[in-house]
Amino acid sequence: MFAFCLLILSGCGEQETRIYEYEDEESYFSIEVPADWTVDINEGWPGFSGDTPEESYEASPDVGLYIYVDGEEENQIYFYRQWGHISSFLKEDGKVSVNESLSAARYKEERDGLVLETYIFDEEGITGGGFYALSIALPRQVYRSHQKEIQRAVESICIR
């Protein structure tokens, strides 16, 4: 398994951004975010069959990229692939076209001062089961002040 930062981009008069991608034998996805946001990689873990049930554990159900707006862990966006059942506790906001090649069901609401937004990407072309999603949980003020950057990040998503 390997995941890495692919490229640093900067443009004249534009905010410096970085493209982060996750790739392993079964998954590939990437996203472009502002360079001052922090990204941690979740590579998951393999399952293990021990001699007893207590020594055994299942493999991680997800792999992905934790993105921290302004480098603050409480300002979290998680872009991931997950194997298992899919559901959202948020209200569906409808189907959206993310970019030329991707569409998603979007779920969004505000609760206790947080903006909660989830994109569950269409499964067309995904092999090996599971699904890809992006979940945003940000304080209302942080979400509003970074709305353009968040939208550009969502539009930059690539899944293969």
Coordinates of N, CA and C in Angstrom, one line a residue:
M1 N 0.8 -1.2 0.0 CA 0.0 0.0 0.0 C 0.9 1.2 0.0
F2 N 0.4 2.2 -0.7 CA 1.2 3.5 -0.7 C 0.2 4.6 -1.0
A3 N 0.5 5.7 -0.3 CA -0.3 7.0 -0.6 C 0.7 8.1 -0.5
F4 N 0.5 9.1 -1.2 CA 1.5 10.2 -1.2 C 0.9 11.5 -1.7
C5 N 1.6 12.6 -1.5 CA 1.3 13.9 -2.1 C 1.9 13.9 -3.5
L6 N 1.1 14.1 -4.5 CA 1.5 14.0 -5.8 C 2.3 15.2 -6.3
L7 N 1.8 16.4 -6.1 CA 2.3 17.6 -6.8 C 1.9 18.9 -6.0
I8 N 2.8 19.8 -6.2 CA 2.5 21.1 -5.6 C 2.3 22.1 -6.8
L9 N 1.2 22.8 -6.8 CA 0.8 23.7 -7.9 C 0.7 25.1 -7.3
S10 N 1.1 26.0 -8.1 CA 0.9 27.4 -7.7 C 0.6 28.2 -8.9
G11 N -0.2 29.2 -8.8 CA -0.5 30.0 -10.0 C -0.3 31.5 -9.6
C12 N -0.1 32.3 -10.6 CA 0.1 33.7 -10.5 C -1.2 34.3 -9.8
G13 N -1.1 34.9 -8.7 CA -2.2 35.5 -8.0 C -3.2 34.5 -7.4
E14 N -3.0 33.2 -7.5 CA -3.9 32.3 -7.0 C -3.3 31.7 -5.7
Q15 N -4.2 31.1 -4.9 CA -3.7 30.4 -3.7 C -3.0 29.2 -4.1
E16 N -1.8 29.0 -3.4 CA -1.0 27.7 -3.6 C -1.8 26.5 -3.1
T17 N -1.8 25.5 -4.0 CA -2.6 24.3 -3.6 C -1.7 23.1 -3.8
R18 N -2.1 22.0 -3.2 CA -1.4 20.7 -3.4 C -2.5 19.6 -3.8
I19 N -2.0 18.7 -4.6 CA -2.9 17.6 -4.9 C -2.4 16.4 -4.1
Y20 N -3.3 15.8 -3.4 CA -3.0 14.6 -2.6 C -3.8 13.4 -3.2
E21 N -3.1 12.3 -3.3 CA -3.8 11.1 -3.8 C -3.5 9.9 -2.9
Y22 N -4.5 9.1 -3.0 CA -4.4 7.8 -2.3 C -4.4 6.7 -3.3
E23 N -3.5 5.8 -3.2 CA -3.5 4.7 -4.2 C -3.0 3.4 -3.5
D24 N -3.8 2.3 -3.7 CA -3.3 1.0 -3.3 C -3.8 0.0 -4.4
E25 N -3.8 -1.3 -4.1 CA -4.1 -2.3 -5.1 C -5.6 -2.1 -5.6
E26 N -6.4 -1.6 -4.7 CA -7.9 -1.6 -5.0 C -8.4 -0.2 -5.2
S27 N -7.7 0.8 -4.8 CA -8.3 2.2 -4.7 C -7.4 3.2 -5.3
Y28 N -8.0 4.2 -6.0 CA -7.3 5.4 -6.4 C -8.2 6.6 -6.3
F29 N -7.8 7.6 -5.6 CA -8.6 8.9 -5.5 C -7.7 10.0 -5.2
S30 N -8.0 11.2 -5.7 CA -7.2 12.4 -5.4 C -8.1 13.6 -5.2
I31 N -7.5 14.6 -4.5 CA -8.2 15.9 -4.2 C -7.1 17.0 -4.1
E32 N -7.5 18.2 -4.6 CA -6.6 19.3 -4.5 C -7.1 20.3 -3.4
V33 N -6.2 20.6 -2.5 CA -6.6 21.5 -1.4 C -5.6 22.6 -1.2
P34 N -5.9 23.7 -0.5 CA -5.0 24.7 -0.2 C -3.7 24.2 0.5
A35 N -2.6 24.7 0.1 CA -1.3 24.2 0.7 C -1.2 24.4 2.2
D36 N -1.9 25.3 2.8 CA -1.8 25.5 4.2 C -2.8 24.6 5.0
W37 N -3.5 23.7 4.3 CA -4.4 22.7 5.0 C -3.5 21.5 5.2
T38 N -3.7 20.8 6.3 CA -2.9 19.6 6.7 C -3.6 18.4 6.2
V39 N -2.9 17.4 5.7 CA -3.5 16.2 5.3 C -2.8 15.0 5.9
D40 N -3.6 14.1 6.5 CA -3.0 12.8 7.1 C -3.6 11.7 6.3
I41 N -2.8 10.7 6.1 CA -3.3 9.5 5.3 C -3.7 8.4 6.3
N42 N -4.9 7.8 6.0 CA -5.4 6.7 6.7 C -5.2 5.5 5.8
E43 N -4.2 4.6 6.0 CA -4.0 3.5 5.1 C -4.8 2.3 5.6
G44 N -5.5 2.4 6.7 CA -6.3 1.3 7.2 C -5.3 0.2 7.8
W45 N -5.8 -1.0 8.0 CA -5.0 -2.1 8.5 C -5.6 -3.4 8.0
P46 N -4.7 -4.4 7.8 CA -5.2 -5.7 7.3 C -5.8 -6.4 8.5
G47 N -6.7 -7.4 8.2 CA -7.3 -8.2 9.2 C -6.2 -9.2 9.7
F48 N -6.5 -9.9 10.8 CA -5.6 -10.8 11.3 C -6.4 -12.0 11.9
S49 N -6.1 -13.2 11.6 CA -6.7 -14.4 12.1 C -5.8 -15.0 13.1
G50 N -6.1 -14.8 14.4 CA -5.3 -15.3 15.5 C -5.7 -16.7 15.9
D51 N -5.1 -17.3 16.8 CA -5.4 -18.6 17.3 C -6.8 -18.6 18.0
T52 N -7.2 -17.5 18.6 CA -8.4 -17.4 19.3 C -9.2 -16.2 18.8
P53 N -10.5 -16.2 19.0 CA -11.3 -15.0 18.6 C -10.8 -13.7 19.2
E54 N -10.3 -13.7 20.4 CA -9.8 -12.5 21.0 C -8.5 -12.0 20.4
E55 N -7.8 -12.9 19.7 CA -6.5 -12.4 19.0 C -6.8 -12.0 17.6
S56 N -8.0 -12.2 17.1 CA -8.4 -11.9 15.7 C -9.1 -10.6 15.6
Y57 N -8.9 -9.9 14.5 CA -9.6 -8.7 14.2 C -9.8 -8.5 12.7
E58 N -10.9 -7.8 12.4 CA -11.2 -7.6 11.0 C -10.3 -6.5 10.4
A59 N -10.3 -6.5 9.1 CA -9.5 -5.4 8.4 C -10.3 -4.1 8.6
S60 N -9.5 -3.0 8.4 CA -10.1 -1.7 8.5 C -11.2 -1.5 7.4
P61 N -12.4 -0.9 7.7 CA -13.4 -0.8 6.7 C -13.2 0.4 5.8
D62 N -12.2 1.2 6.0 CA -12.0 2.4 5.2 C -10.5 2.8 5.1
V63 N -10.2 3.5 4.0 CA -8.9 4.1 3.7 C -9.2 5.5 3.2
G64 N -8.3 6.5 3.5 CA -8.6 7.8 3.0 C -7.6 8.9 3.4
L65 N -8.1 10.1 3.2 CA -7.3 11.3 3.5 C -8.1 12.2 4.5
Y66 N -7.5 12.4 5.7 CA -8.0 13.3 6.6 C -7.5 14.7 6.3
I67 N -8.3 15.6 6.0 CA -7.9 17.0 5.6 C -8.4 17.9 6.7
Y68 N -7.4 18.7 7.2 CA -7.7 19.6 8.3 C -7.6 21.1 7.8
V69 N -8.7 21.7 7.8 CA -8.8 23.1 7.3 C -8.0 24.0 8.3
D70 N -7.1 24.8 7.8 CA -6.2 25.7 8.6 C -5.3 24.9 9.5
G71 N -5.2 23.6 9.3 CA -4.3 22.7 10.1 C -4.9 22.4 11.4
E72 N -6.2 22.7 11.7 CA -6.8 22.4 12.9 C -7.6 21.1 12.9
E73 N -7.3 20.2 13.8 CA -7.9 18.9 13.7 C -9.4 18.9 13.9
E74 N -10.0 19.9 14.6 CA -11.4 20.0 14.8 C -12.1 20.5 13.5
N75 N -11.4 21.0 12.5 CA -11.9 21.4 11.2 C -11.6 20.3 10.2
Q76 N -12.4 19.3 10.3 CA -12.1 18.1 9.5 C -13.0 17.8 8.3
I77 N -12.3 17.4 7.2 CA -12.9 16.9 6.0 C -12.2 15.5 5.8
Y78 N -13.0 14.5 5.5 CA -12.5 13.1 5.3 C -12.9 12.6 4.0
F79 N -12.0 12.4 3.1 CA -12.2 11.8 1.7 C -11.8 10.4 1.8
Y80 N -12.7 9.4 1.5 CA -12.4 8.0 1.8 C -13.1 7.0 0.9
R81 N -12.6 5.8 0.9 CA -13.2 4.7 0.3 C -13.6 3.7 1.5
Q82 N -14.8 3.2 1.4 CA -15.2 2.3 2.5 C -15.9 1.1 2.0
W83 N -15.6 0.0 2.6 CA -16.3 -1.3 2.3 C -17.3 -1.5 3.3
G84 N -18.5 -1.8 3.0 CA -19.6 -2.1 3.9 C -20.8 -1.4 3.5
H85 N -21.8 -1.2 4.4 CA -23.0 -0.6 4.1 C -22.9 0.9 4.2
I86 N -23.8 1.5 3.4 CA -23.7 3.0 3.3 C -25.0 3.6 3.8
S87 N -24.9 4.5 4.6 CA -26.1 5.3 5.1 C -25.6 6.6 5.6
S88 N -26.6 7.6 5.6 CA -26.2 8.9 6.2 C -27.3 9.3 7.1
F89 N -26.9 9.9 8.2 CA -27.9 10.4 9.2 C -28.3 11.8 8.9
L90 N -27.8 12.4 7.8 CA -28.1 13.7 7.3 C -29.3 13.7 6.3
K91 N -29.9 14.9 6.1 CA -30.9 15.0 5.2 C -30.4 15.1 3.8
E92 N -31.0 14.3 2.8 CA -30.5 14.4 1.5 C -30.8 15.7 0.8
D93 N -29.8 16.3 0.2 CA -29.9 17.6 -0.4 C -30.0 17.5 -1.9
G94 N -30.0 16.2 -2.4 CA -30.2 16.0 -3.9 C -28.9 15.5 -4.5
K95 N -29.1 15.2 -5.8 CA -28.0 14.7 -6.6 C -27.3 15.9 -7.2
V96 N -25.9 15.9 -7.2 CA -25.2 17.0 -7.7 C -24.1 16.5 -8.7
S97 N -23.8 17.4 -9.7 CA -22.7 17.1 -10.6 C -21.5 17.7 -9.9
V98 N -20.5 16.9 -9.6 CA -19.3 17.4 -8.9 C -18.3 18.0 -9.9
N99 N -18.1 17.3 -11.0 CA -17.3 17.8 -12.1 C -17.7 17.1 -13.3
E100 N -16.9 17.2 -14.4 CA -17.4 16.6 -15.7 C -17.5 15.1 -15.6
S101 N -16.8 14.4 -14.7 CA -16.8 12.9 -14.7 C -17.5 12.3 -13.5
L102 N -17.9 13.1 -12.5 CA -18.4 12.6 -11.2 C -19.7 13.3 -10.8
S103 N -20.6 12.4 -10.3 CA -21.8 13.0 -9.7 C -22.0 12.3 -8.3
A104 N -22.7 12.9 -7.4 CA -22.8 12.3 -6.1 C -24.2 12.7 -5.5
A105 N -24.6 11.9 -4.5 CA -25.7 12.3 -3.7 C -25.1 13.2 -2.6
R106 N -25.8 14.3 -2.3 CA -25.2 15.2 -1.3 C -26.2 15.3 -0.1
Y107 N -25.7 15.2 1.0 CA -26.4 15.3 2.3 C -25.9 16.5 3.1
K108 N -26.8 17.3 3.5 CA -26.2 18.5 4.2 C -27.2 19.0 5.2
E109 N -26.7 19.4 6.4 CA -27.5 20.2 7.4 C -26.6 20.8 8.4
E110 N -27.2 21.7 9.2 CA -26.4 22.3 10.3 C -27.0 21.9 11.6
R111 N -26.0 21.6 12.5 CA -26.4 21.1 13.8 C -25.4 21.6 14.9
D112 N -25.9 22.2 15.9 CA -25.1 22.6 17.0 C -23.9 23.4 16.6
G113 N -24.1 24.3 15.7 CA -23.1 25.2 15.2 C -22.1 24.6 14.2
L114 N -22.4 23.4 13.8 CA -21.5 22.7 12.8 C -22.3 22.6 11.4
V115 N -21.5 22.7 10.3 CA -22.0 22.4 9.0 C -21.6 21.0 8.8
L116 N -22.5 20.1 8.5 CA -22.2 18.7 8.2 C -22.7 18.4 6.8
E117 N -21.7 18.0 5.9 CA -22.0 17.8 4.5 C -21.3 16.5 4.1
T118 N -22.0 15.7 3.4 CA -21.4 14.4 2.9 C -21.8 14.3 1.4
Y119 N -20.8 13.9 0.6 CA -21.0 13.5 -0.8 C -20.7 12.0 -0.9
I120 N -21.7 11.3 -1.4 CA -21.5 9.9 -1.7 C -21.5 9.7 -3.2
F121 N -20.3 9.4 -3.7 CA -20.1 9.4 -5.2 C -20.8 8.2 -5.8
D122 N -21.3 8.4 -7.1 CA -21.9 7.3 -7.8 C -20.9 6.2 -8.0
E123 N -21.5 5.0 -8.0 CA -20.7 3.8 -8.0 C -20.2 3.3 -9.4
E124 N -20.7 4.0 -10.4 CA -20.3 3.6 -11.8 C -18.8 3.5 -12.0
G125 N -18.3 2.4 -12.5 CA -16.9 2.2 -12.7 C -16.1 1.8 -11.5
I126 N -16.7 1.7 -10.3 CA -16.0 1.3 -9.1 C -15.9 -0.2 -9.1
T127 N -14.7 -0.8 -9.0 CA -14.6 -2.2 -8.9 C -14.2 -2.6 -7.5
G128 N -14.5 -3.8 -7.1 CA -14.1 -4.3 -5.8 C -15.0 -4.0 -4.7
G129 N -16.2 -3.4 -5.0 CA -17.2 -3.1 -4.0 C -16.9 -1.9 -3.2
G130 N -17.7 -1.6 -2.3 CA -17.5 -0.4 -1.5 C -18.0 0.9 -2.2
F131 N -17.7 2.0 -1.6 CA -18.1 3.3 -2.1 C -17.0 4.3 -1.7
Y132 N -17.1 5.5 -2.4 CA -16.2 6.6 -2.1 C -17.1 7.7 -1.6
A133 N -16.6 8.5 -0.6 CA -17.4 9.6 0.0 C -16.5 10.7 0.5
L134 N -17.0 11.8 0.7 CA -16.3 13.0 1.3 C -17.2 13.5 2.4
S135 N -16.8 13.5 3.6 CA -17.6 14.0 4.7 C -16.9 15.3 5.3
I136 N -17.7 16.3 5.4 CA -17.3 17.6 6.0 C -17.9 17.8 7.3
A137 N -17.2 18.2 8.3 CA -17.7 18.6 9.6 C -16.9 19.8 10.1
L138 N -17.5 21.0 9.9 CA -16.8 22.2 10.2 C -17.7 23.2 11.0
P139 N -17.1 23.9 11.9 CA -17.9 25.0 12.6 C -18.4 25.9 11.5
R140 N -19.6 26.4 11.7 CA -20.3 27.3 10.7 C -19.4 28.4 10.2
Q141 N -18.7 29.1 11.1 CA -17.8 30.2 10.7 C -16.7 29.7 9.8
V142 N -16.1 28.6 10.1 CA -15.0 28.1 9.3 C -15.5 27.7 7.9
Y143 N -16.6 27.0 7.9 CA -17.2 26.6 6.6 C -17.5 27.8 5.7
R144 N -18.1 28.8 6.3 CA -18.4 30.0 5.5 C -17.2 30.7 5.0
S145 N -16.2 30.8 5.8 CA -15.0 31.6 5.4 C -14.1 30.8 4.4
H146 N -14.4 29.5 4.3 CA -13.6 28.7 3.4 C -14.5 28.0 2.3
Q147 N -15.7 28.5 2.1 CA -16.6 27.9 1.2 C -16.1 27.8 -0.2
K148 N -15.4 28.8 -0.7 CA -14.9 28.7 -2.1 C -13.8 27.7 -2.2
E149 N -12.9 27.6 -1.2 CA -11.8 26.6 -1.2 C -12.4 25.2 -1.1
I150 N -13.4 25.0 -0.3 CA -14.1 23.7 -0.2 C -14.7 23.3 -1.5
Q151 N -15.4 24.2 -2.1 CA -16.1 23.9 -3.4 C -15.0 23.6 -4.5
R152 N -13.9 24.3 -4.5 CA -12.9 24.0 -5.5 C -12.3 22.6 -5.2
A153 N -12.1 22.3 -3.9 CA -11.6 20.9 -3.5 C -12.5 19.8 -4.0
V154 N -13.8 20.0 -3.7 CA -14.8 19.0 -4.2 C -14.8 18.9 -5.7
E155 N -14.7 20.0 -6.4 CA -14.7 19.9 -7.9 C -13.4 19.3 -8.4
S156 N -12.4 19.2 -7.6 CA -11.1 18.7 -8.1 C -11.0 17.2 -7.9
I157 N -12.0 16.6 -7.3 CA -11.9 15.1 -6.9 C -11.8 14.3 -8.2
C158 N -10.9 13.3 -8.1 CA -10.8 12.3 -9.2 C -10.8 10.9 -8.5
I159 N -11.6 10.0 -9.1 CA -11.7 8.6 -8.6 C -11.6 7.7 -9.8
R160 N -10.7 6.7 -9.6 CA -10.5 5.7 -10.7 C -10.6 4.4 -10.2

